Short mmCIF file of C-alpha atoms and ligand atoms in Angstrom, two decimals:
data_model
loop_
_atom_site.label_atom_id
_atom_site.label_comp_id
_atom_site.label_asym_id
_atom_site.label_seq_id
_atom_site.Cartn_x
_atom_site.Cartn_y
_atom_site.Cartn_z
CA MET A 1 -20.49 -11.73 14.64
CA THR A 2 -18.24 -10.18 12.07
CA ILE A 3 -19.56 -6.92 10.67
CA SER A 4 -18.82 -6.63 6.95
CA ARG A 5 -17.37 -3.45 5.48
CA ARG A 6 -20.64 -2.74 3.74
CA THR A 7 -22.63 -3.10 6.96
CA PHE A 8 -20.17 -0.87 8.79
CA LEU A 9 -20.45 1.85 6.16
CA ALA A 10 -24.22 1.63 6.05
CA ALA A 11 -24.40 1.78 9.85
CA ALA A 12 -22.06 4.78 9.97
CA GLY A 13 -24.21 6.56 7.38
CA ALA A 14 -27.46 5.82 9.19
CA THR A 15 -26.07 6.90 12.52
CA ALA A 16 -24.77 10.10 11.03
CA GLY A 17 -28.19 10.80 9.55
CA ALA A 18 -29.78 10.42 12.96
CA GLY A 19 -27.21 12.80 14.40
CA LEU A 20 -26.07 10.21 16.93
CA LEU A 21 -22.41 9.88 16.03
CA SER A 22 -20.94 12.57 18.21
CA ALA A 23 -17.67 14.30 17.48
CA CYS A 24 -16.41 13.03 20.83
CA GLY A 25 -16.90 9.36 19.89
CA SER A 26 -14.02 6.90 19.48
CA GLY A 27 -11.20 9.38 19.65
CA THR A 28 -11.95 11.89 16.88
CA LYS A 29 -11.97 15.46 18.14
CA ALA A 30 -14.10 18.23 16.70
CA THR A 31 -12.22 20.78 14.62
CA THR A 32 -11.06 23.90 16.34
CA GLY A 33 -9.57 27.05 14.90
CA LEU A 34 -11.98 27.37 11.99
CA ASN A 35 -14.51 29.54 13.86
CA GLY A 36 -17.29 27.81 11.98
CA ALA A 37 -16.35 29.60 8.75
CA ALA A 38 -16.74 27.62 5.52
CA THR A 39 -13.46 26.65 3.94
CA SER A 40 -12.12 23.98 1.65
CA LEU A 41 -9.44 21.31 1.69
CA GLN A 42 -7.60 19.97 -1.36
CA VAL A 43 -6.70 16.32 -0.77
CA PHE A 44 -4.09 14.99 -3.21
CA SER A 45 -3.73 11.21 -3.52
CA TRP A 46 -3.63 8.46 -6.14
CA TRP A 47 -6.74 6.70 -4.90
CA THR A 48 -9.02 6.37 -7.89
CA ALA A 49 -9.20 2.62 -8.64
CA GLY A 50 -10.78 -0.55 -7.24
CA GLY A 51 -11.84 0.03 -3.63
CA GLU A 52 -9.48 3.02 -3.23
CA LEU A 53 -12.12 5.56 -4.15
CA GLN A 54 -14.74 4.03 -1.84
CA ALA A 55 -12.21 4.01 1.01
CA LEU A 56 -11.36 7.66 0.45
CA ASP A 57 -15.08 8.44 0.33
CA ALA A 58 -15.58 6.64 3.66
CA LEU A 59 -12.81 8.70 5.27
CA LYS A 60 -14.19 11.88 3.72
CA ALA A 61 -17.70 11.08 5.04
CA ASN A 62 -16.34 10.61 8.54
CA PHE A 63 -14.27 13.79 8.23
CA ASN A 64 -17.31 15.80 7.16
CA LEU A 65 -19.33 14.52 10.11
CA HIS A 66 -16.88 16.33 12.34
CA ASN A 67 -16.11 19.19 9.97
CA PRO A 68 -19.31 20.05 8.11
CA ASN A 69 -17.94 23.45 7.09
CA ILE A 70 -14.93 22.10 5.23
CA GLN A 71 -15.53 21.31 1.60
CA PHE A 72 -13.46 18.28 0.62
CA VAL A 73 -11.89 18.80 -2.81
CA ASN A 74 -10.67 15.50 -4.22
CA GLU A 75 -7.51 16.14 -6.29
CA ALA A 76 -6.65 12.46 -6.78
CA VAL A 77 -4.54 11.61 -9.84
CA ALA A 78 -5.07 8.14 -11.38
CA GLY A 79 -2.15 5.71 -11.63
CA GLY A 80 -1.40 2.79 -9.31
CA ALA A 81 1.39 3.22 -6.74
CA GLY A 82 1.33 6.95 -7.46
CA THR A 83 3.23 6.73 -10.75
CA ASN A 84 1.51 9.81 -12.20
CA ALA A 85 0.60 11.52 -8.93
CA LYS A 86 4.18 11.71 -7.64
CA ALA A 87 5.45 13.37 -10.82
CA LEU A 88 2.63 15.94 -10.86
CA LEU A 89 3.08 16.66 -7.18
CA ALA A 90 6.80 17.30 -7.68
CA LYS A 91 5.91 19.96 -10.27
CA ARG A 92 3.37 21.62 -7.98
CA LEU A 93 5.79 21.67 -5.06
CA ALA A 94 8.54 23.11 -7.25
CA ALA A 95 6.15 25.83 -8.45
CA GLY A 96 5.16 26.69 -4.85
CA GLN A 97 1.58 25.48 -5.41
CA PRO A 98 1.14 22.60 -2.97
CA PRO A 99 -2.25 21.02 -2.32
CA ASP A 100 -3.51 21.46 1.26
CA THR A 101 -2.45 17.88 2.00
CA PHE A 102 -0.91 15.07 -0.03
CA GLN A 103 -0.47 11.31 0.26
CA ALA A 104 3.03 10.11 1.00
CA GLN A 105 4.40 6.81 2.26
CA ALA A 106 6.21 6.05 5.50
CA GLY A 107 9.96 5.59 5.18
CA GLU A 108 12.24 6.97 2.51
CA MET A 109 9.44 8.50 0.46
CA VAL A 110 8.23 10.84 3.17
CA GLY A 111 11.92 11.33 4.04
CA ASP A 112 12.50 12.88 0.59
CA TYR A 113 9.88 15.56 1.29
CA ILE A 114 11.31 16.24 4.76
CA THR A 115 14.84 16.58 3.34
CA ALA A 116 13.56 18.96 0.66
CA GLY A 117 12.05 21.14 3.42
CA GLN A 118 8.57 20.84 1.90
CA LEU A 119 6.69 19.72 5.02
CA GLU A 120 5.64 21.44 8.21
CA ASP A 121 6.50 19.80 11.51
CA VAL A 122 3.27 18.34 12.95
CA THR A 123 4.75 16.92 16.17
CA PHE A 124 2.26 19.07 18.14
CA LEU A 125 -0.55 16.82 16.83
CA TYR A 126 1.26 13.75 18.17
CA GLN A 127 1.58 15.43 21.55
CA GLN A 128 -2.04 16.66 21.63
CA ASN A 129 -3.47 13.29 20.60
CA GLY A 130 -1.00 10.95 22.32
CA TRP A 131 -0.15 9.32 18.97
CA ASP A 132 3.49 8.87 19.95
CA LYS A 133 2.15 6.30 22.44
CA THR A 134 -0.78 4.79 20.53
CA PHE A 135 0.71 4.40 17.04
CA ASN A 136 2.76 1.35 16.14
CA GLN A 137 6.37 1.89 17.19
CA ASP A 138 7.85 0.44 13.96
CA VAL A 139 5.81 2.89 11.91
CA LEU A 140 6.73 5.78 14.23
CA LYS A 141 10.44 5.03 13.76
CA LEU A 142 10.02 5.27 9.99
CA ILE A 143 8.22 8.59 9.92
CA GLN A 144 10.26 10.60 12.41
CA ARG A 145 13.30 12.73 11.72
CA ASN A 146 15.35 13.70 14.79
CA GLY A 147 12.37 12.91 16.98
CA ARG A 148 9.99 15.18 15.04
CA TYR A 149 6.99 14.09 12.91
CA TYR A 150 6.03 15.50 9.50
CA SER A 151 3.17 13.22 8.46
CA VAL A 152 0.28 11.20 9.89
CA PRO A 153 -0.15 7.52 8.88
CA VAL A 154 -3.65 6.31 8.06
CA ASP A 155 -3.07 2.60 7.23
CA ILE A 156 -0.78 -0.41 7.00
CA HIS A 157 -0.80 -2.35 3.74
CA HIS A 158 0.38 -5.95 3.36
CA ILE A 159 2.54 -6.14 0.24
CA ASN A 160 3.72 -9.76 -0.10
CA VAL A 161 0.37 -11.37 -0.81
CA LEU A 162 -0.44 -14.00 -3.43
CA TRP A 163 -4.08 -13.66 -4.49
CA SER A 164 -5.84 -16.48 -6.29
CA ASN A 165 -9.13 -17.46 -7.83
CA ARG A 166 -10.09 -20.25 -5.45
CA ARG A 167 -12.57 -21.97 -7.76
CA LEU A 168 -10.08 -22.03 -10.63
CA CYS A 169 -7.23 -23.31 -8.46
CA ASP A 170 -9.47 -26.10 -7.13
CA LYS A 171 -10.55 -27.00 -10.67
CA LEU A 172 -6.92 -27.16 -11.83
CA SER A 173 -5.74 -28.89 -8.61
CA ILE A 174 -3.15 -26.21 -7.97
CA PRO A 175 -2.47 -24.74 -4.53
CA THR A 176 -3.79 -21.31 -3.49
CA GLY A 177 -0.81 -21.01 -1.19
CA PRO A 178 2.29 -22.63 -2.74
CA LYS A 179 4.97 -22.55 -0.05
CA THR A 180 8.06 -22.30 -2.23
CA ILE A 181 8.84 -20.42 -5.43
CA PRO A 182 9.56 -23.64 -7.41
CA GLU A 183 6.18 -25.02 -6.26
CA PHE A 184 4.59 -21.75 -7.45
CA ILE A 185 6.31 -21.95 -10.85
CA ASP A 186 5.05 -25.50 -11.20
CA ALA A 187 1.46 -24.34 -10.48
CA LEU A 188 1.83 -21.50 -13.01
CA GLY A 189 2.87 -24.06 -15.63
CA LYS A 190 -0.24 -26.15 -14.94
CA ALA A 191 -2.51 -23.08 -15.27
CA HIS A 192 -0.82 -22.29 -18.58
CA ASP A 193 -1.26 -25.85 -19.87
CA ALA A 194 -4.97 -25.66 -19.01
CA GLY A 195 -5.32 -22.53 -21.16
CA HIS A 196 -5.60 -19.91 -18.40
CA ILE A 197 -3.57 -16.81 -17.67
CA PRO A 198 -1.27 -18.12 -14.92
CA LEU A 199 -0.19 -14.82 -13.34
CA ALA A 200 -2.17 -11.65 -14.08
CA ILE A 201 -0.10 -8.50 -14.59
CA SER A 202 0.25 -5.57 -16.97
CA ARG A 203 3.50 -5.55 -18.96
CA ASP A 204 2.94 -2.00 -20.18
CA PRO A 205 5.99 0.22 -19.41
CA SER A 206 3.70 2.71 -17.64
CA GLU A 207 2.82 -0.08 -15.18
CA SER A 208 6.38 -1.29 -14.54
CA TRP A 209 5.76 -0.87 -10.79
CA GLN A 210 3.62 -4.05 -11.06
CA LEU A 211 6.74 -5.95 -12.17
CA GLN A 212 8.76 -4.25 -9.45
CA HIS A 213 6.18 -5.52 -6.94
CA VAL A 214 6.62 -9.11 -8.19
CA MET A 215 10.43 -8.76 -8.27
CA GLU A 216 10.29 -7.51 -4.66
CA ALA A 217 8.27 -10.60 -3.66
CA MET A 218 10.82 -12.89 -5.39
CA LEU A 219 13.76 -11.16 -3.68
CA ILE A 220 12.16 -11.44 -0.23
CA GLY A 221 11.14 -15.05 -0.94
CA THR A 222 14.73 -15.93 -1.86
CA LEU A 223 16.86 -13.73 0.43
CA GLY A 224 14.61 -13.84 3.51
CA ALA A 225 13.85 -10.88 5.78
CA ALA A 226 17.45 -10.13 6.81
CA GLY A 227 18.84 -10.55 3.28
CA TRP A 228 16.18 -8.24 1.84
CA SER A 229 16.69 -5.56 4.49
CA ALA A 230 20.48 -5.67 3.96
CA LEU A 231 20.03 -4.64 0.31
CA TRP A 232 19.15 -1.11 1.43
CA HIS A 233 22.17 -0.43 3.64
CA PRO A 234 25.80 0.37 2.85
CA GLY A 235 27.69 -2.83 2.05
CA ALA A 236 24.66 -4.28 0.25
CA ASP A 237 25.63 -6.93 -2.28
CA TRP A 238 23.32 -6.70 -5.28
CA SER A 239 25.72 -8.89 -7.29
CA SER A 240 25.36 -11.90 -4.95
CA ALA A 241 24.41 -15.39 -6.14
CA LYS A 242 21.21 -15.12 -4.09
CA VAL A 243 20.11 -12.01 -5.98
CA THR A 244 20.94 -13.88 -9.22
CA GLN A 245 18.74 -16.75 -8.03
CA ALA A 246 15.88 -14.37 -7.11
CA LEU A 247 16.05 -12.66 -10.52
CA ASP A 248 16.05 -16.05 -12.22
CA TYR A 249 12.88 -16.95 -10.30
CA PHE A 250 11.43 -13.57 -11.27
CA HIS A 251 12.16 -14.35 -14.91
CA GLN A 252 10.57 -17.80 -14.72
CA VAL A 253 7.48 -16.33 -13.09
CA MET A 254 7.30 -13.57 -15.72
CA GLN A 255 7.38 -16.20 -18.45
CA HIS A 256 4.00 -17.27 -17.10
CA ALA A 257 2.72 -13.67 -16.97
CA PRO A 258 1.72 -12.83 -20.53
CA GLY A 259 0.29 -9.43 -19.61
CA THR A 260 -2.80 -10.06 -21.70
CA GLY A 261 -4.83 -6.84 -21.98
CA GLY A 262 -2.03 -4.32 -22.40
CA ASN A 263 -2.02 -1.19 -20.31
CA MET A 264 -4.09 -2.47 -17.38
CA SER A 265 -4.29 -0.77 -14.02
CA TRP A 266 -3.81 -3.00 -10.96
CA ASP A 267 -7.58 -3.34 -10.45
CA GLN A 268 -8.15 -4.35 -14.07
CA VAL A 269 -5.49 -7.00 -13.46
CA SER A 270 -7.30 -8.09 -10.28
CA ALA A 271 -10.50 -8.35 -12.32
CA GLN A 272 -8.88 -11.10 -14.42
CA VAL A 273 -8.41 -13.13 -11.23
CA ALA A 274 -11.87 -12.20 -9.92
CA LYS A 275 -13.49 -13.41 -13.15
CA GLY A 276 -11.51 -16.65 -13.26
CA GLN A 277 -9.55 -15.74 -16.40
CA ALA A 278 -6.30 -15.80 -14.41
CA ALA A 279 -5.23 -18.00 -11.52
CA TYR A 280 -2.99 -15.65 -9.51
CA GLN A 281 -1.86 -12.06 -8.86
CA ILE A 282 0.95 -10.91 -6.57
CA MET A 283 -0.20 -7.54 -5.24
CA GLY A 284 -0.78 -5.51 -2.07
CA ASP A 285 -3.98 -5.96 -0.13
CA TRP A 286 -5.79 -3.06 -1.79
CA THR A 287 -6.60 -5.92 -4.21
CA GLU A 288 -8.83 -7.46 -1.57
CA ALA A 289 -10.98 -4.31 -1.64
CA SER A 290 -11.35 -4.84 -5.36
CA PHE A 291 -12.52 -8.44 -4.83
CA THR A 292 -15.00 -7.57 -2.09
CA VAL A 293 -16.15 -4.01 -2.87
CA THR A 294 -16.18 -4.22 -6.68
CA PHE A 295 -16.95 -7.90 -7.27
CA ASN A 296 -18.67 -8.92 -4.02
CA LEU A 297 -16.60 -12.14 -3.86
CA GLN A 298 -16.49 -14.42 -0.84
CA PRO A 299 -13.21 -15.18 0.96
CA HIS A 300 -11.96 -18.80 0.80
CA ILE A 301 -14.81 -19.58 -1.62
CA ASP A 302 -14.33 -17.31 -4.63
CA TYR A 303 -10.87 -15.93 -3.85
CA ASP A 304 -8.03 -16.82 -1.56
CA TRP A 305 -4.70 -15.45 -0.36
CA ALA A 306 -1.39 -16.55 1.12
CA PRO A 307 2.04 -15.04 1.78
CA SER A 308 3.78 -14.83 -1.59
CA PRO A 309 5.88 -18.01 -2.06
CA GLY A 310 8.86 -18.29 0.27
CA THR A 311 7.73 -15.40 2.52
CA ALA A 312 5.70 -17.18 5.25
CA GLY A 313 6.45 -15.47 8.57
CA ILE A 314 7.46 -12.20 6.87
CA PHE A 315 5.15 -9.16 6.61
CA ASP A 316 6.33 -6.78 3.89
CA PHE A 317 4.52 -3.55 4.61
CA ALA A 318 3.81 0.00 3.41
CA SER A 319 1.97 2.78 5.19
CA ASP A 320 0.11 5.67 3.55
CA CYS A 321 0.42 9.01 5.33
CA PHE A 322 -0.89 12.55 4.91
CA THR A 323 1.10 15.73 5.29
CA LEU A 324 0.89 19.47 5.92
CA PRO A 325 2.89 21.02 3.07
CA LYS A 326 4.59 24.33 3.71
CA GLY A 327 2.53 27.07 2.05
CA ALA A 328 -0.76 25.09 2.24
CA LYS A 329 -3.57 27.61 1.68
CA HIS A 330 -6.03 26.07 4.15
CA ARG A 331 -3.73 25.16 6.99
CA ASP A 332 -6.45 24.85 9.67
CA ALA A 333 -8.49 22.58 7.41
CA THR A 334 -5.39 20.41 6.88
CA ILE A 335 -4.88 20.14 10.62
CA ALA A 336 -8.51 19.00 10.95
CA TRP A 337 -7.85 16.41 8.19
CA LEU A 338 -4.68 15.11 9.86
CA THR A 339 -6.57 14.84 13.14
CA GLU A 340 -9.14 12.71 11.35
CA CYS A 341 -6.44 10.54 9.72
CA GLY A 342 -4.82 9.86 13.09
CA SER A 343 -8.07 9.04 14.91
CA GLN A 344 -9.28 5.53 15.55
CA GLU A 345 -12.64 6.30 13.96
CA GLY A 346 -11.06 7.80 10.86
CA GLN A 347 -8.60 4.94 10.45
CA ASP A 348 -11.31 2.30 10.95
CA SER A 349 -13.67 3.95 8.46
CA PHE A 350 -10.86 3.99 5.90
CA THR A 351 -8.92 0.77 6.43
CA THR A 352 -11.95 -1.54 6.65
CA VAL A 353 -12.89 -0.49 3.11
CA LYS A 354 -9.37 -0.05 1.69
CA GLY A 355 -8.19 -3.58 2.50
CA ALA A 356 -5.69 -2.40 5.11
CA ILE A 357 -5.22 -2.41 8.88
CA PRO A 358 -4.78 0.58 11.22
CA PRO A 359 -1.27 1.82 12.06
CA ARG A 360 -1.98 1.80 15.80
CA ALA A 361 -0.22 -0.42 18.32
CA HIS A 362 -3.39 -2.10 19.59
CA VAL A 363 -6.63 -3.05 17.92
CA GLY A 364 -9.21 -4.02 20.56
CA THR A 365 -11.48 -7.07 20.45
CA GLN A 366 -14.57 -5.03 19.59
CA GLU A 367 -12.73 -2.97 16.96
CA ARG A 368 -11.41 -6.18 15.38
CA THR A 369 -14.95 -7.25 14.50
CA LEU A 370 -15.11 -4.37 11.99
CA PHE A 371 -12.49 -6.14 9.87
CA ASP A 372 -13.30 -8.96 7.47
CA THR A 373 -11.79 -12.45 7.38
CA TYR A 374 -8.77 -11.47 5.29
CA LEU A 375 -8.03 -8.36 7.36
CA GLN A 376 -8.25 -10.31 10.62
CA TRP A 377 -5.63 -12.65 9.17
CA SER A 378 -3.51 -9.64 8.26
CA LEU A 379 -3.93 -8.18 11.77
CA ASP A 380 -2.64 -11.48 13.21
CA GLU A 381 0.29 -11.68 10.78
CA TRP A 382 1.26 -8.08 11.62
CA THR A 383 1.62 -8.98 15.29
CA LYS A 384 3.55 -12.24 14.83
CA ASP A 385 5.59 -11.91 11.62
CA THR A 386 9.01 -10.39 11.00
CA ILE A 387 8.30 -6.92 9.58
CA VAL A 388 10.16 -5.67 6.49
CA GLY A 389 9.58 -2.54 4.41
CA SER A 390 8.49 -2.31 0.79
CA LEU A 391 10.61 -0.93 -2.04
CA THR A 392 7.75 -0.48 -4.49
CA HIS A 393 5.60 1.40 -1.98
CA GLY A 394 7.97 3.94 -0.53
CA VAL A 395 9.59 2.43 2.55
CA MET A 396 13.09 1.31 1.53
CA ALA A 397 14.51 3.54 -1.21
CA PRO A 398 14.46 7.29 -1.80
CA GLY A 399 12.71 8.43 -5.00
CA ALA A 400 15.89 8.77 -7.09
CA TRP A 401 17.03 5.20 -6.35
CA ASN A 402 13.53 3.83 -6.80
CA ASN A 403 13.31 5.51 -10.22
CA ASP A 404 16.64 3.95 -11.26
CA ILE A 405 15.30 0.53 -10.25
CA LEU A 406 12.12 1.16 -12.26
CA THR A 407 14.29 2.12 -15.25
CA ALA A 408 16.19 -1.17 -14.86
CA ILE A 409 12.87 -3.03 -14.91
CA GLY A 410 11.80 -1.05 -17.98
CA GLY A 411 15.01 -2.34 -19.61
CA TYR A 412 14.05 -5.90 -18.66
CA LEU A 413 10.64 -5.44 -20.32
CA THR A 414 12.36 -4.55 -23.58
CA ASP A 415 15.17 -7.09 -23.27
CA PRO A 416 14.31 -9.84 -20.73
CA ASP A 417 17.92 -10.62 -19.84
CA THR A 418 18.33 -11.12 -16.09
CA GLY A 419 22.13 -10.64 -16.30
CA LYS A 420 21.56 -7.12 -17.65
CA LEU A 421 18.85 -6.52 -15.08
CA GLN A 422 21.18 -7.50 -12.23
CA SER A 423 23.98 -5.25 -13.59
CA ALA A 424 21.54 -2.33 -13.77
CA LEU A 425 20.43 -3.01 -10.17
CA VAL A 426 24.08 -3.14 -9.03
CA GLN A 427 24.74 0.19 -10.78
CA ALA A 428 21.65 1.78 -9.24
CA ALA A 429 22.79 0.76 -5.75
CA THR A 430 26.37 1.94 -6.38
CA LYS A 431 25.07 5.29 -7.62
CA HIS A 432 22.87 5.69 -4.55
CA PHE A 433 25.54 4.76 -2.00
CA SER A 434 28.19 6.98 -3.62
CA ALA A 435 25.78 9.95 -3.49
CA VAL A 436 24.97 9.64 0.25
C1 GAL B 1 0.25 1.90 -3.02
C2 GAL B 1 -0.51 2.59 -1.92
C3 GAL B 1 -1.85 1.95 -1.73
C4 GAL B 1 -2.58 1.69 -3.04
C5 GAL B 1 -1.65 1.18 -4.15
C6 GAL B 1 -2.24 1.06 -5.54
O1 GAL B 1 1.47 2.52 -3.25
O2 GAL B 1 0.21 2.48 -0.70
O3 GAL B 1 -2.62 2.74 -0.85
O4 GAL B 1 -3.24 2.82 -3.40
O5 GAL B 1 -0.49 1.95 -4.23
O6 GAL B 1 -2.51 2.29 -6.10
#
């Protein structure tokens, strides 16, 4: 029997109340080094929306079971994909006032903080806990620098997912999983003709990462895994005809994405799909948490999912990590937090609610039953697909390049000319490669 997220949370809470969930269970170790003294831990993230908050709460609850003397101080800053959080964090780090731990993302994003010398080396935790053997090797490669680790991953998110309102798609006779981008554009047109929002998105400049996410899906769907990955290495050809084709698809899709509702966060956008106002959304799988946790929808009945068009067999991923910043005031508490984040119990408590899968190499048969229908699909795809990294969620481009790409997309919002967009993307890549 599959245990739902809700049941899992309720069971964890009840067990904790009865004092049965021991600190030795399922791989989480009790905190040492705090001598039982009360202390606090500032946790900085951007998890405030949809199921993000509930997932953070689930991780916090599990953490406090093992560390009752550490007061969890939630310093989350609202704004999907960390748009506001990253800017505020940069100011705090520059002023020498880091939180005790902050959310980063595997790949180039965490690399920026390592290069800036802002993170402590936490390789000792990998050695103590055997994580260098139990974590997924692809993720490990992305978070190490010269064989040393500076962060601890807590999840794997699936980025190239097309979400749909199943009932609406059935009513309109449009597919929930169009295989190709032209087939998708055709379905968007039908949803438009029937008076629905075809693709839900916010077109507000403050939410331009939502467009970047869709553009990323169109590029992967057109260039394939190898073509996409090549865009991030020297010799990349951003002026190619294939990129032109992908941007043209992006434009056609955006013509069916009116952005009704203005400055909407990703979960407000998901709500349009959940309520049947819109047919589709292209978004990471934190959206699933919104459907299930916020709206209590049923998979394959109320909502559905598929690889975004043209990306079957490809898993575009991102991985959230936590860090030990240099100068953290409650260093021992941070180490206890990172130990929690790396543990099987901590990762399961978090990912089952967040709409993500654990970043470990193996998920056992019993553990698998904690994950819902969608997440079991994602677990399967993760093991059999070709893995590529996300631009929008930190893996492929350092912050400076990513910001230039976001500026290019901001330009497209004002003047939807794909020729200008492509030139700006070429310039951003040239600037990056000439600086490294
Ligand atoms: C991503 C992050 C996810 C989710 C999402 C929306 O960048 O990896 O954990 O929070 O942003 O805010």
